[in-house]
Short mmCIF file of C-alpha atoms in Angstrom, two decimals:
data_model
loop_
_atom_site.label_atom_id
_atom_site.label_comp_id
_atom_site.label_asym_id
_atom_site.label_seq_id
_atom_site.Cartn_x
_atom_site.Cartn_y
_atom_site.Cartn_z
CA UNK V 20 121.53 66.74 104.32
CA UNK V 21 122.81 67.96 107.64
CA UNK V 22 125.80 69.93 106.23
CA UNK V 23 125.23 73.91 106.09
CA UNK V 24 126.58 75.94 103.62
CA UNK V 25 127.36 79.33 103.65
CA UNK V 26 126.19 81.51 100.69
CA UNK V 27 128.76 84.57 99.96
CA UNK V 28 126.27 86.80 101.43
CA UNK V 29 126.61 87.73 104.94
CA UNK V 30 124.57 86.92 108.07
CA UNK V 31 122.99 83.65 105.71
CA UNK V 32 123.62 79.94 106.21
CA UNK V 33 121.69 77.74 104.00
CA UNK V 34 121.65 74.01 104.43
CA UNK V 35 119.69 71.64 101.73
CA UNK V 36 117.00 69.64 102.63
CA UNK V 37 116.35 67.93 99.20
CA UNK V 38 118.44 68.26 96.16
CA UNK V 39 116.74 70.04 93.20
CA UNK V 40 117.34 69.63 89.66
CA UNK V 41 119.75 70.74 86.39
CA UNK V 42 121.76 73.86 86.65
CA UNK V 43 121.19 76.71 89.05
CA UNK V 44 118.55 78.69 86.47
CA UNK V 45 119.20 81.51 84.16
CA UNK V 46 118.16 85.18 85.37
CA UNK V 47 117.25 88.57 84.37
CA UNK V 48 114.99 91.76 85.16
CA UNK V 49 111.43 90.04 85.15
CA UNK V 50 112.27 86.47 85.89
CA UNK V 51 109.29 85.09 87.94
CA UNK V 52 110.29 82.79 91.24
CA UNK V 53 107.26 80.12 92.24
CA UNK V 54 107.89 78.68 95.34
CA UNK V 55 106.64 77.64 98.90
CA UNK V 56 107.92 78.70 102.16
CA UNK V 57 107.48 78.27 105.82
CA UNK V 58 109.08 81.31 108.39
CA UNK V 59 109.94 79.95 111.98
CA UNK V 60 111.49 82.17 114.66
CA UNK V 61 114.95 80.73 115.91
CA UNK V 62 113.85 79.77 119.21
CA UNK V 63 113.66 76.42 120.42
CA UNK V 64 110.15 75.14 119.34
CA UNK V 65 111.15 76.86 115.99
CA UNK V 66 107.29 78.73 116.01
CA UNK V 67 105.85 78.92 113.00
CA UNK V 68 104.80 82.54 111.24
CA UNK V 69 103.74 81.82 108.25
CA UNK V 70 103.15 79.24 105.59
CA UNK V 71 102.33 79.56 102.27
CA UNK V 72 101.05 76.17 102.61
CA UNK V 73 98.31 76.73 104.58
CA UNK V 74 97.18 79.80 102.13
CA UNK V 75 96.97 76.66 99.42
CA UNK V 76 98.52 79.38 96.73
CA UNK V 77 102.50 79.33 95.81
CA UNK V 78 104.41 82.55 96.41
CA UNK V 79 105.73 84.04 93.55
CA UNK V 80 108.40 87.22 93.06
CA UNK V 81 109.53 89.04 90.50
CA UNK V 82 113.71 89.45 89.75
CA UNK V 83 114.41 93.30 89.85
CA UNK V 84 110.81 94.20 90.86
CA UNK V 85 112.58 95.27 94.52
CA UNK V 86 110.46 93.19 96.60
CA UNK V 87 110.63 94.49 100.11
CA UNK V 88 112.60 91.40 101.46
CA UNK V 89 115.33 91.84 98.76
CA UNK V 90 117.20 88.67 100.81
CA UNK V 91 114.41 85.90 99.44
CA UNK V 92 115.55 87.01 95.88
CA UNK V 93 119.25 86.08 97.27
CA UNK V 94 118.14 83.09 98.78
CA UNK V 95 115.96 81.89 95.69
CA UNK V 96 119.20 82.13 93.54
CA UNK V 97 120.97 80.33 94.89
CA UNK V 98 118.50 77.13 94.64
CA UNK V 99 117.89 74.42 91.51
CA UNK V 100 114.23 73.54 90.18
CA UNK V 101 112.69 71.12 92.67
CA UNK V 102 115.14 72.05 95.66
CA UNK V 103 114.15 72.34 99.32
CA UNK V 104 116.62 74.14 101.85
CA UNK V 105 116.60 76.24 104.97
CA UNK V 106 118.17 79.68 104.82
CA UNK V 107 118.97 80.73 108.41
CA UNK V 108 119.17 84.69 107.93
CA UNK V 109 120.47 87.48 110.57
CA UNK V 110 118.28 90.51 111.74
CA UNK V 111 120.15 92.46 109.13
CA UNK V 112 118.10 90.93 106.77
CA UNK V 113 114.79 90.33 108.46
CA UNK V 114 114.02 94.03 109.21
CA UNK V 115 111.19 94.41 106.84
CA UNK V 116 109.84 90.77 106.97
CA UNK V 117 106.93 91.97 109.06
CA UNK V 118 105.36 95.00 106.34
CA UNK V 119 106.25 91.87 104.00
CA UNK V 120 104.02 89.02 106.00
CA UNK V 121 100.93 91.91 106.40
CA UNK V 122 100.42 92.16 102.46
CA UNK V 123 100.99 88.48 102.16
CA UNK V 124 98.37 87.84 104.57
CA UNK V 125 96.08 90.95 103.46
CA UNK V 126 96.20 89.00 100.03
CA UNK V 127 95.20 85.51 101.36
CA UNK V 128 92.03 87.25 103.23
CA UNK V 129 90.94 88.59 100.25
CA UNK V 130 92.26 92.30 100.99
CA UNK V 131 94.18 94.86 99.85
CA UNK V 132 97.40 94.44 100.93
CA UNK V 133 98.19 98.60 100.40
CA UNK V 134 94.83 99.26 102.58
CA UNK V 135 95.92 102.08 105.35
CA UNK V 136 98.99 102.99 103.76
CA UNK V 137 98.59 106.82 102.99
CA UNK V 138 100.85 108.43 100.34
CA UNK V 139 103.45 110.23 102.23
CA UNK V 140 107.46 110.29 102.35
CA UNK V 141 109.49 108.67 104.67
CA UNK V 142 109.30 109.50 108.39
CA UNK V 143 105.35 109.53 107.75
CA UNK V 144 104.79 106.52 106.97
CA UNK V 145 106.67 104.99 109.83
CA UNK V 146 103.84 106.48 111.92
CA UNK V 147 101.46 104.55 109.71
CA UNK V 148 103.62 100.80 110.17
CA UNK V 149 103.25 101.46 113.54
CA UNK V 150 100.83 98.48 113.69
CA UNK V 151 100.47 95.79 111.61
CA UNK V 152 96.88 94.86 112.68
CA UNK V 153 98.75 91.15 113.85
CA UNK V 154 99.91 90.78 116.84
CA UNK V 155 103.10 88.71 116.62
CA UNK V 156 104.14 90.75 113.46
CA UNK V 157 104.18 93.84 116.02
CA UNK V 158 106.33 92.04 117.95
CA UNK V 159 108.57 90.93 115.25
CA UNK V 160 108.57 95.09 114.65
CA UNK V 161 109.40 95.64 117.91
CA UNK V 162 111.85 93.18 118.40
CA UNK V 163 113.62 92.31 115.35
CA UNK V 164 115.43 88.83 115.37
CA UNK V 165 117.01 86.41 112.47
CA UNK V 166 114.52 83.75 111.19
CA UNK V 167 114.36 81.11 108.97
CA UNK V 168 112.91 80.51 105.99
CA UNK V 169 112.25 76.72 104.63
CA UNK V 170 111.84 76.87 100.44
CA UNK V 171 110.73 75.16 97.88
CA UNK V 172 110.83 76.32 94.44
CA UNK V 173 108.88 74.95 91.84
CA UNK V 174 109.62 77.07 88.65
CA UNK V 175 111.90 80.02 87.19
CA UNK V 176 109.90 81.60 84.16
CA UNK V 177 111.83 84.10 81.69
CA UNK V 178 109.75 87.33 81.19
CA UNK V 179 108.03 86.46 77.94
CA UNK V 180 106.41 82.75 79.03
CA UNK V 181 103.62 84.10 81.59
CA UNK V 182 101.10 87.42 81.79
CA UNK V 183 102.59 89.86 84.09
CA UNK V 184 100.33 90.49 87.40
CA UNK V 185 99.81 94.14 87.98
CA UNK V 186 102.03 94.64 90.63
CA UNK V 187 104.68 93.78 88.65
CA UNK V 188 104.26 96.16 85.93
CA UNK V 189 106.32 99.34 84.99
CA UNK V 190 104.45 102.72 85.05
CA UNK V 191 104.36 102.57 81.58
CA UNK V 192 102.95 99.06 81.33
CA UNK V 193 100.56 99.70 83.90
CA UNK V 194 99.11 102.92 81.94
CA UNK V 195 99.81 100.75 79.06
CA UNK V 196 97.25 98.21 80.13
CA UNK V 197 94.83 100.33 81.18
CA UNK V 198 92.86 100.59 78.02
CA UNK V 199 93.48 96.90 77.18
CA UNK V 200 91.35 95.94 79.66
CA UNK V 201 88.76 98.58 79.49
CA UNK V 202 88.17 97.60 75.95
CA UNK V 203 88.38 93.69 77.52
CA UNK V 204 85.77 94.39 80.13
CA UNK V 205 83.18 96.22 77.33
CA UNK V 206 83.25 93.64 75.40
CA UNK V 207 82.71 90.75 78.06
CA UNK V 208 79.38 92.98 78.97
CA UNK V 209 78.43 92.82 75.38
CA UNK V 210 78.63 89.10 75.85
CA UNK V 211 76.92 89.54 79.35
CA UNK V 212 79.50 87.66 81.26
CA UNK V 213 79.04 90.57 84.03
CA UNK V 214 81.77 88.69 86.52
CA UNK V 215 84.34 88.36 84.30
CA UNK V 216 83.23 91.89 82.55
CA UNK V 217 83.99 93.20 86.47
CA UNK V 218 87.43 91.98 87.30
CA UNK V 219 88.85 93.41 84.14
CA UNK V 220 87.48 96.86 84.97
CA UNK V 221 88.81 95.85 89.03
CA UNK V 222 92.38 94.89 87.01
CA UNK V 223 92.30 98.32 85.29
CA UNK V 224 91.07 100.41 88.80
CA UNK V 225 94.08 98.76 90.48
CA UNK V 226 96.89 99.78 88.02
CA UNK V 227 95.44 103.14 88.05
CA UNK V 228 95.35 103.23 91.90
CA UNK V 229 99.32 101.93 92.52
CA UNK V 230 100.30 104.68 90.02
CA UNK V 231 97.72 107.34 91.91
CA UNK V 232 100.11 106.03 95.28
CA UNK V 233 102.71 107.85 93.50
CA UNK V 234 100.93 111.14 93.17
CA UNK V 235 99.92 114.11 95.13
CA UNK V 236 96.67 113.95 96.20
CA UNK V 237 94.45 116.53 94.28
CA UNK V 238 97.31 117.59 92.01
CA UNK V 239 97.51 117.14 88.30
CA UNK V 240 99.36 113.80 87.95
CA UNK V 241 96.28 112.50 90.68
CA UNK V 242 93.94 114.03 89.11
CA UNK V 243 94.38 113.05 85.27
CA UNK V 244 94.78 109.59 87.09
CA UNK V 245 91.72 110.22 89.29
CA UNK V 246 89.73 110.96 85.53
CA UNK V 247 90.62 107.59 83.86
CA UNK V 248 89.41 105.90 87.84
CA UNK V 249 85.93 107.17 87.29
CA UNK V 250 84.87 105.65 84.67
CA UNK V 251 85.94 102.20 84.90
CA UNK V 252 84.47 101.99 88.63
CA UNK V 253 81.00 103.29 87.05
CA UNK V 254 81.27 100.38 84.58
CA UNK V 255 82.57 97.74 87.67
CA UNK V 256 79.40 99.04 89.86
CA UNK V 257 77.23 98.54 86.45
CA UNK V 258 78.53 95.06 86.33
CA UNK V 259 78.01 94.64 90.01
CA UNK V 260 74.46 95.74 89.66
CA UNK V 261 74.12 93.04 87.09
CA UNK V 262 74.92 90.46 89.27
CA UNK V 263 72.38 91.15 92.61
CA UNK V 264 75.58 92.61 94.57
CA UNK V 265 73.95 95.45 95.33
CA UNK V 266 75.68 96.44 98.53
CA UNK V 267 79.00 96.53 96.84
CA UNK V 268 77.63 99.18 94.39
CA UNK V 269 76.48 101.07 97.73
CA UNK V 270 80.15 101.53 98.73
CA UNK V 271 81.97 101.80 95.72
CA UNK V 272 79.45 104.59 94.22
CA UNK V 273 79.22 106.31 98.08
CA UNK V 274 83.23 106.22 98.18
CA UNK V 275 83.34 108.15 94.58
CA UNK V 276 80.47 110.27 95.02
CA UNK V 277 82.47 111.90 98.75
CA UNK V 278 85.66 112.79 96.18
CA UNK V 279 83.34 113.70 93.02
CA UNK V 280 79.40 114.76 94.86
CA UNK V 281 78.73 115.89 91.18
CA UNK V 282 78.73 112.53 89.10
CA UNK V 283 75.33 112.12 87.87
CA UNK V 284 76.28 108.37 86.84
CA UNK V 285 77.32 107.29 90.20
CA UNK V 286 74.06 108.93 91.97
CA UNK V 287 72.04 106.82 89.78
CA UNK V 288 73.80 103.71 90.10
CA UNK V 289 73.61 103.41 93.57
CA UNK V 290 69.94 104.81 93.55
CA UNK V 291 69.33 101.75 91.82
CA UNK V 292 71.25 99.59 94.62
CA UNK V 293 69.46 101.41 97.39
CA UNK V 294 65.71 100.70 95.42
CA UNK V 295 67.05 97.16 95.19
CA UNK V 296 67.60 96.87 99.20
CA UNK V 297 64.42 98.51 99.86
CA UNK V 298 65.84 101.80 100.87
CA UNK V 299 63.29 103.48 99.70
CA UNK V 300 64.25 107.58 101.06
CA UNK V 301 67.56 106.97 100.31
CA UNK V 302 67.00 105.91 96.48
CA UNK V 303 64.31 108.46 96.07
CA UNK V 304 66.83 111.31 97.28
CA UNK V 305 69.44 110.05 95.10
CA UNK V 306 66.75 109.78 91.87
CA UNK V 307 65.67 113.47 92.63
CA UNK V 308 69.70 114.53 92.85
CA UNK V 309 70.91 112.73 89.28
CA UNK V 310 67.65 114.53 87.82
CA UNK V 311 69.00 118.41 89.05
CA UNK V 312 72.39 117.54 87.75
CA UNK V 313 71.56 116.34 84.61
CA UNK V 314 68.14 117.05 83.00
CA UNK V 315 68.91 115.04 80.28
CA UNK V 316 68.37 111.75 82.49
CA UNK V 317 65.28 112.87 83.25
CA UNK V 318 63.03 110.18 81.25
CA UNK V 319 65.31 107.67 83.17
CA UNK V 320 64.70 109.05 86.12
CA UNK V 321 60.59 109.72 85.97
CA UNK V 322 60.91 105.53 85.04
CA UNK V 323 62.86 104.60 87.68
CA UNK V 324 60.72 106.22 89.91
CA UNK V 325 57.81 104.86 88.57
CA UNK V 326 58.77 101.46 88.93
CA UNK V 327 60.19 102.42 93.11
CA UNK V 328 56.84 103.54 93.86
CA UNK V 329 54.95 99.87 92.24
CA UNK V 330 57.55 98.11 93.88
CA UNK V 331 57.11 99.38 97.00
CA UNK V 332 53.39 99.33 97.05
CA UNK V 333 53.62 95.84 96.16
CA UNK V 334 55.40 94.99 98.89
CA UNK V 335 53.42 97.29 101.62
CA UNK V 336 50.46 95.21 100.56
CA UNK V 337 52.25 91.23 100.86
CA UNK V 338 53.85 92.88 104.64
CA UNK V 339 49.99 94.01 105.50
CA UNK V 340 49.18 89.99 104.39
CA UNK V 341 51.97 88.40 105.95
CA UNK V 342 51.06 90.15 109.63
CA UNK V 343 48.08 89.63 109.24
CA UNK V 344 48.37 85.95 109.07
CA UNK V 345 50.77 86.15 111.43
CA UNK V 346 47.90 88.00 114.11
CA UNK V 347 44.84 85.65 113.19
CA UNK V 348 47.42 82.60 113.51
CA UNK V 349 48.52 83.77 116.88
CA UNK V 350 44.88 84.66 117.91
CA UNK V 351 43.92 81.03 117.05
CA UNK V 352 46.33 79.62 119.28
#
């Protein structure tokens, strides 16, 4: 359809690309938007930014959740199940669309999309958006200009027909969940299903992390936060150890141990991550350091020490083999 309407919002001109479905949906606080979209600049090859296309996952938003770019919640209104249209929207609305496309892409890549962000107020963190880490999003920062956004929603879900993703929680349904899933994730290592065991604990970390966002660092709100962190990463590095990533257990324990240098726990999980990657000083040191903090792992750690030292000797004498092979092959030649 080449006709463009206007919505009753200004600086937004919407034309419909394919007709959707039924009445425009039903709404309230916690209805859940799934949709696709494509953002083009307004120039004349209409450049591309983003697509969730390409990312292979929908986008989805939550009604009163104050997503950054509160005009897509507008826009999405305003559309029937199945619809496709183009919303042409003015830089009053397009400010923020660059912080938005960072977490969206942070997420696709498999990252955090809150990683950098430091808890301060106001003008500090401008100092942190000062770059994006992408180059045409800095520009968009820089220069802000209308865009376009091309939609197509799928489905409108009321509150009680799907489980509510984490960032979408309350505080109190976050702190709410917490437990849940710490009582979810002992029970999956009961059953020894380690991976799934892990991303519960992960799930739990996270809520406890957006809420710690909200804190002063090192206060007592952070702090009785910080206590409920602890243990749940212990039990995701246990997990981890379970399942040969042994390198992840090396950061998560090293980042704990620089806020908490006293946790017994976490110096003798990653002992047994270093031991596993052959670093033999560094798993000895840590050994030695769980034993002075807590004589009552002792046993554990005499054992673990034990089994170090045969390990290691095992594998001094197949590296004395394997060289010498190596030497009376090359003096053959």
């Amino acid at each position: 359809m080449e006709e463009t309407y206007l919505l009753n919002v200004e600086g937004v001109k919407k034309k419909i690309l394919h007709g959707g479905q039924g009445e425009l949906p039903k709404l309230q606080d916690g209805s859940k938007f799934t949709f696709h979209f494509q953002t083009l600049k307004d120039d004349f090859e209409r450049t591309v930014i983003d697509d969730s296309r390409e990312a292979g996952v929908p986008m989805e938003i939550i009604v009163g959740k104050m997503f950054k770019l509160e005009i897509w919640e507008t826009l999405l209104s305003s559309m029937r199940i199945g619809e496709v249209a183009e919303f042409w929207c003015d830089t009053i609305h397009t400010g923020m669309y660059a912080l938005v496309s960072r977490g969206m892409r942070r997420i696709a890549e498999g990252r955090d999309p809150l990683e950098g962000q430091k808890h301060r107020c106001g003008m500090g963190n401008m100092f942190d958006y000062h770059s994006t880490g992408y180059d045409d999003l800095d520009e968009l920062q820089r220069t802000p200009q209308p865009l376009i956004f091309i939609m197509e929603l799928f489905r409108v879900e009321d509150p009680s027909a799907y489980k509510r993703d984490t960032w979408a929680m309350s505080k109190e349904e976050k702190l709410a969940a917490v437990p849940v899933l710490h009582s979810e994730g002992n029970r999956l290592v009961l059953r020894r299903e380690f991976a799934q065991a892990a991303a519960k604990y992960q799930e739990a970390v996270i809520c406890l992390r957006n809420l710690q966002a909200k804190e002063k660092p090192w206060e007592d709100g952070w702090l009785k936060l910080e206590s409920l962190v602890t243990p749940l990463v212990l039990n995701y590095c246990q997990c981890q150890l379970e399942l040969g990533e042994y390198y992840e257990v090396l950061e998560h324990t090293t980042e704990l141990l620089q806020k908490h240098n006293d946790n017994a726990k976490a110096y003798f999980k990653r002992a047994k991550a270093h031991a596993a990657v052959w670093n033999e000083r560094e798993a000895r040191e840590d050994f030695q350091r769980v034993a002075h903090l807590d004589p009552s792992m002792a046993a554990a750690v005499k054992k673990e020490l034990k089994q170090l030292g045969e390990r290691m000797r095992k594998k001094h004498v197949e590296d004395r083999k394997r060289y010498q092979g190596l030497f009376q092959s090359s003096q053959g030649l």
